[in-house]
Short mmCIF file of C-alpha atoms in Angstrom, two decimals:
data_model
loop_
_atom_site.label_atom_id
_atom_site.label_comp_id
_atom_site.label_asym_id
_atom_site.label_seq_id
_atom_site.Cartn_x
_atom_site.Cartn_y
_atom_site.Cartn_z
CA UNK A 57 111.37 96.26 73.71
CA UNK A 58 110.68 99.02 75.83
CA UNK A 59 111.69 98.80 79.83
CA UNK A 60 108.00 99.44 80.35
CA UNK A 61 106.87 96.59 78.19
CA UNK A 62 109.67 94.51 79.22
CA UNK A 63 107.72 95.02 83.19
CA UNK A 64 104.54 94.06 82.06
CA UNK A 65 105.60 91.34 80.79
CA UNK A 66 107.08 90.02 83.63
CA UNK A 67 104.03 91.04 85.79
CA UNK A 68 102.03 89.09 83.46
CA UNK A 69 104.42 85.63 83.50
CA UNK A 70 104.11 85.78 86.70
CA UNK A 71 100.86 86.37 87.46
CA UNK A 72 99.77 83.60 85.18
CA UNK A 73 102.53 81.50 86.53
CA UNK A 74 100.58 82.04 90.45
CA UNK A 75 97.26 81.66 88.75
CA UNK A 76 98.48 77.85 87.53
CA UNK A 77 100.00 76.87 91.05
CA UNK A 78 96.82 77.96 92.59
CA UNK A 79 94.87 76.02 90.20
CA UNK A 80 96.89 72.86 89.80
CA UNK A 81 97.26 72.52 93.94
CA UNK A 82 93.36 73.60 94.41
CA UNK A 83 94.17 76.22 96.70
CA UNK A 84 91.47 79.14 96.70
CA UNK A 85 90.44 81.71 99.20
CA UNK A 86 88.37 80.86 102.06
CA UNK A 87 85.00 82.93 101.88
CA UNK A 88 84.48 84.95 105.33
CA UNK A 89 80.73 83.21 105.49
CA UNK A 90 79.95 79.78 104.63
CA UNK A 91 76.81 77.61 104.98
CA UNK A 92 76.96 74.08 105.90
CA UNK A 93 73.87 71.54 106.35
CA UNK A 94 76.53 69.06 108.88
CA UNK A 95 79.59 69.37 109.77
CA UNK A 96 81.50 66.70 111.26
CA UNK A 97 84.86 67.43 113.69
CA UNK A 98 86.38 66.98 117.16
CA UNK A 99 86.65 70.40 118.44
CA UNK A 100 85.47 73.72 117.84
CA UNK A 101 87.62 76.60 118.71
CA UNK A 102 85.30 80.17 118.65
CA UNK A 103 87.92 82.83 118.76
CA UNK A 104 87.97 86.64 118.40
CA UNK A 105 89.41 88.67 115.96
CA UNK A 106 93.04 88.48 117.63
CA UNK A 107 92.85 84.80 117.83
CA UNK A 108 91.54 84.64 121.81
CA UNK A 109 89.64 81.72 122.43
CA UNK A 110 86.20 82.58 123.83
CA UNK A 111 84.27 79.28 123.74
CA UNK A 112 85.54 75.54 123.29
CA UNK A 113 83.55 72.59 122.27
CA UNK A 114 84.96 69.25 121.99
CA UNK A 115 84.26 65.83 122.23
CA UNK A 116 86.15 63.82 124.99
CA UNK A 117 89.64 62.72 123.63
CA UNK A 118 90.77 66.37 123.04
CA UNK A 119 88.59 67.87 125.33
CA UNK A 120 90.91 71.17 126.89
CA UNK A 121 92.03 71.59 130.38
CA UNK A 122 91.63 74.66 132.63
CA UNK A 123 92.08 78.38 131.98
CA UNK A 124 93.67 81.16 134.04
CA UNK A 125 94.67 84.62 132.16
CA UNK A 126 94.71 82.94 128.96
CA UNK A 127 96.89 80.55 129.91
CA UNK A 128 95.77 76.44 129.70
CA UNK A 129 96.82 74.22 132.42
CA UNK A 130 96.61 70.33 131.98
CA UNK A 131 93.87 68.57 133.42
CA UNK A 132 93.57 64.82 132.37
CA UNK A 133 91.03 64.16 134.77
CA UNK A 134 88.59 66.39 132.29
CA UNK A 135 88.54 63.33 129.52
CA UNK A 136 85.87 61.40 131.12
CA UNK A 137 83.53 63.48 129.56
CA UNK A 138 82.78 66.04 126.31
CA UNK A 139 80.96 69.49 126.28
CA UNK A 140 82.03 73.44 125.84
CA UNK A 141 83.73 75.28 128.67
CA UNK A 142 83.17 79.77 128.24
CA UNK A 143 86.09 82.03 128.67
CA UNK A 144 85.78 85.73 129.54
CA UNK A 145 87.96 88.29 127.86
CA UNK A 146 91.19 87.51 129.75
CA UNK A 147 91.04 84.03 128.54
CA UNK A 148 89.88 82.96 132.61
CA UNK A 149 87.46 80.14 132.48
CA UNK A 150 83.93 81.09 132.82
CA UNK A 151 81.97 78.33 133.26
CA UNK A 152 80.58 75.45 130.76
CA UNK A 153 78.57 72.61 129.98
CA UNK A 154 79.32 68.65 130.40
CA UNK A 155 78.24 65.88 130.13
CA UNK A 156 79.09 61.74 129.46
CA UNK A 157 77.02 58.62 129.80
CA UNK A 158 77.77 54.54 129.51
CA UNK A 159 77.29 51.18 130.65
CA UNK A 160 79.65 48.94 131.46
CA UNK A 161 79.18 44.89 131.10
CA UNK A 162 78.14 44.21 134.75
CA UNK A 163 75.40 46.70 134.54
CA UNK A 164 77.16 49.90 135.94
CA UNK A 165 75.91 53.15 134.75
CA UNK A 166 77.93 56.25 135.12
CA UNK A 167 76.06 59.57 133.91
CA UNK A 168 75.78 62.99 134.25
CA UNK A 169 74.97 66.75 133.19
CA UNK A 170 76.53 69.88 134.50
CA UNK A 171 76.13 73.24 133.73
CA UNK A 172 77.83 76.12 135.71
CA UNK A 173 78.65 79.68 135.87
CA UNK A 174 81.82 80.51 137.37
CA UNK A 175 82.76 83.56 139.58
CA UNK A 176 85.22 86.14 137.83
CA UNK A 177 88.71 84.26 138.45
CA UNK A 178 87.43 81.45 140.65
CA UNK A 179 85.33 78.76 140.64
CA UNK A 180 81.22 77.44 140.07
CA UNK A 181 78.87 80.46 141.95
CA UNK A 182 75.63 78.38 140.06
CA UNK A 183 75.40 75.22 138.93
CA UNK A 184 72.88 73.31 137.31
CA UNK A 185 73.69 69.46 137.69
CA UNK A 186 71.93 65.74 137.07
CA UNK A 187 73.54 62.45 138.00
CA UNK A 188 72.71 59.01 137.92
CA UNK A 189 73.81 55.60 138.51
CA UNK A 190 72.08 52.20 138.18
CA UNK A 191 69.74 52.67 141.06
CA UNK A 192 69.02 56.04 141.16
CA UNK A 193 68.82 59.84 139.80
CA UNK A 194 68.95 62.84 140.73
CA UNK A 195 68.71 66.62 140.24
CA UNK A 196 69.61 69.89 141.39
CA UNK A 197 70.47 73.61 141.63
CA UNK A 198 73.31 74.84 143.29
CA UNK A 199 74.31 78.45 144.39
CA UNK A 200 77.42 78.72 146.32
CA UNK A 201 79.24 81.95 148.27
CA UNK A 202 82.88 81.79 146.39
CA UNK A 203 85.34 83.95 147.54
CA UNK A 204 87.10 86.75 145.87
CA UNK A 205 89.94 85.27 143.53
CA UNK A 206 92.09 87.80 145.35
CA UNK A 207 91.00 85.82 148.88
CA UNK A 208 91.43 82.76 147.37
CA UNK A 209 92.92 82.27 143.95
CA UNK A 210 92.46 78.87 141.73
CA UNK A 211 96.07 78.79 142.39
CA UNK A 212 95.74 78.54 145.75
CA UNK A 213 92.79 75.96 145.51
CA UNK A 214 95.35 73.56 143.90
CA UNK A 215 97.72 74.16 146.71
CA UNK A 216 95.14 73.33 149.17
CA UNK A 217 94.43 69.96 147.23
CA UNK A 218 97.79 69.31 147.21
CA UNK A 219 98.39 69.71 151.12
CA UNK A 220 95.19 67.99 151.74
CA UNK A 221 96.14 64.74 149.68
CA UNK A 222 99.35 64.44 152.05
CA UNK A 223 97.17 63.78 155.38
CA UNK A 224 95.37 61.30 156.74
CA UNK A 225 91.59 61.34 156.31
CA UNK A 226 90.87 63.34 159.91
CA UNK A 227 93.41 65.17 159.13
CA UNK A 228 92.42 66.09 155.67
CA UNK A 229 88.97 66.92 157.21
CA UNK A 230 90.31 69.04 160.49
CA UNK A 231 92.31 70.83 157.65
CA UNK A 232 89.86 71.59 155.08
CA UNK A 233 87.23 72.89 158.28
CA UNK A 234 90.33 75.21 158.81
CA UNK A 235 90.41 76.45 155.58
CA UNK A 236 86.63 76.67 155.58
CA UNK A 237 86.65 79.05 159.13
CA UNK A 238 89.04 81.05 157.31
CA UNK A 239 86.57 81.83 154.72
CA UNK A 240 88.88 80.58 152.25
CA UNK A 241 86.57 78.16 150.28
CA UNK A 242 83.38 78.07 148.52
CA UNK A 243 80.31 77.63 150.59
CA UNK A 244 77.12 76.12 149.40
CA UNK A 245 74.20 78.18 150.13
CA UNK A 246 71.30 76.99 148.38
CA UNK A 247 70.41 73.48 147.35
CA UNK A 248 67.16 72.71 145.09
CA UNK A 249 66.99 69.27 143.89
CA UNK A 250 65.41 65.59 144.57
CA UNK A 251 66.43 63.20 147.53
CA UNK A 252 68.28 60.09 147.49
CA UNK A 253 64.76 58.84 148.69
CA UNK A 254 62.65 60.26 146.14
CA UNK A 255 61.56 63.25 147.88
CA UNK A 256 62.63 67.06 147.13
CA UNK A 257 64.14 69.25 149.35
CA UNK A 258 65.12 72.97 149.21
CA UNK A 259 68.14 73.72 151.40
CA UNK A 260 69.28 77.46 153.08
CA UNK A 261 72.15 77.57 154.51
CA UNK A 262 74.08 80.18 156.41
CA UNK A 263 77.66 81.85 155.19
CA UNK A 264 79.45 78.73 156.79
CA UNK A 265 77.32 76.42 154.45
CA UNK A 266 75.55 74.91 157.49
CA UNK A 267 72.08 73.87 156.84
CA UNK A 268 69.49 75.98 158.96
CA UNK A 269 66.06 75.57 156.99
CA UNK A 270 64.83 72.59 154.88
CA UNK A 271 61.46 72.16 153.49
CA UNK A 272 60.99 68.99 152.17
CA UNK A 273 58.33 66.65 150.83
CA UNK A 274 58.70 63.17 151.13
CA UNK A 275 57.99 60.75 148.28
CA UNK A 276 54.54 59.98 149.97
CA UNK A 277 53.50 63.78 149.97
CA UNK A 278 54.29 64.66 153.60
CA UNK A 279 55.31 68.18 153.71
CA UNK A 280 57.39 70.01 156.16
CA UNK A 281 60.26 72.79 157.26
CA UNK A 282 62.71 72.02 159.55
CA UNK A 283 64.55 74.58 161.27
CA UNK A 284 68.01 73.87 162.69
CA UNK A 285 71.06 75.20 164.82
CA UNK A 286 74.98 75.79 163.99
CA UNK A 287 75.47 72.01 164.70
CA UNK A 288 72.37 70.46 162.57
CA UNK A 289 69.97 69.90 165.53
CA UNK A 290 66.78 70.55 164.62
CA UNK A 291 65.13 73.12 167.19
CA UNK A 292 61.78 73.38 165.12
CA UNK A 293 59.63 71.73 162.67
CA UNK A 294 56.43 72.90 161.29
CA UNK A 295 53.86 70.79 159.02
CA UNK A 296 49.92 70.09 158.38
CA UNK A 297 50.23 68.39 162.30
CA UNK A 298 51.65 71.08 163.71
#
């Protein structure tokens, strides 16, 4: 036999001895596209190309922790709940959607629904939340003034946590209206959402997240604006009386 012949050959043993193993162990090549009417899993991993992880969603046992520069940091305080968290191109946390719900045996109800959009490299700039408890519910919009992550990075928020959990409770708040003057933490601006009294308010604050207009309506329909100073006095209120 021919060294030419004597090749083939062996391409063809072993070709047919590759096509066996990969039809004995059931192996076969996963199609690019697939079409499923239910799918059933724990969590969903949406990656580019290059294997970046763009979106997560998982249910609450392997729900992820945090994200800065592609890098995950634990955060077991995140498995109360399940839902998707977004991650920008650098693998920084975005933003996401959560969301849990039960009852325990004495009647207590814990529930809630959160969705928020995160400034680049720092924390929620808009959030879209609902909460309730065995007595009450309630809803709202949030837009908040975060600084620059190179003012204040999410490093430096956990530092700040970490100093403030060392202090006494007048101490933690004397330090964290420090941190606030120094325009190192988030501020709420607006709030749009129901009352713990069943009324609905719409809040505008200044840069210091001090309230300094509210129009509200009460549960009963009473209508007003309230217009207030630096320390929450109210120097002027208009409605149908006045």
């Amino acid at each position: 036999m021919s060294k030419t012949s004597t090749f083939l050959a062996g391409c063809t043993t072993t070709l047919a001895a590759l096509t066996a193993v990969f039809v004995l162990s059931g192996a076969k090549i996963s199609p690019k596209n697939a079409q499923f009417d239910e799918i059933t899993v724990g969590r969903i991993n949406v990656v580019e190309p290059d294997g970046s992880k763009r979106l997560i969603i998982s249910n609450r046992a392997q729900f992820p922790g945090d994200f800065e520069q592609g890098k995950e940091n634990p955060r077991p305080d995140r498995r109360s709940f399940a839902g998707m968290i977004f991650l920008d191109e650098e693998g920084n946390e975005n933003g996401g959607f959560i969301q849990n719900g039960s009852q325990t045996p004495d009647g207590k109800i814990r529930a809630g629904l959160s969705l928020t959009f995160d400034r680049y490299r720092q924390d929620q700039a808009l959030q879209l939340v609902h909460n309730s408890d065995e007595n009450r519910a309630f809803s709202s919009i949030q837009i908040n003034d975060v600084p620059s992550y190179k003012v204040t990075s999410m490093e430096d928020v956990n530092r700040f946590k970490q100093e403030a959990e060392k202090l006494s409770r007048d101490e933690q708040n004397a330090y964290w209206a420090r941190r606030s003057e120094e325009g190192r933490l988030p501020e709420n601006r607006i709030n749009l959402g129901t009352t713990a009294d069943k009324g609905s308010a719409l809040s505008l604050k200044d840069e210091k997240g001090r309230t300094r207009m509210l129009l509200l309506v009460t549960a009963a329909g009473k209508a007003e604006i309230r217009m207030m100073d630096e320390k929450g006095q109210v120097i002027k209120t208009v409605s149908a009386e006045n």
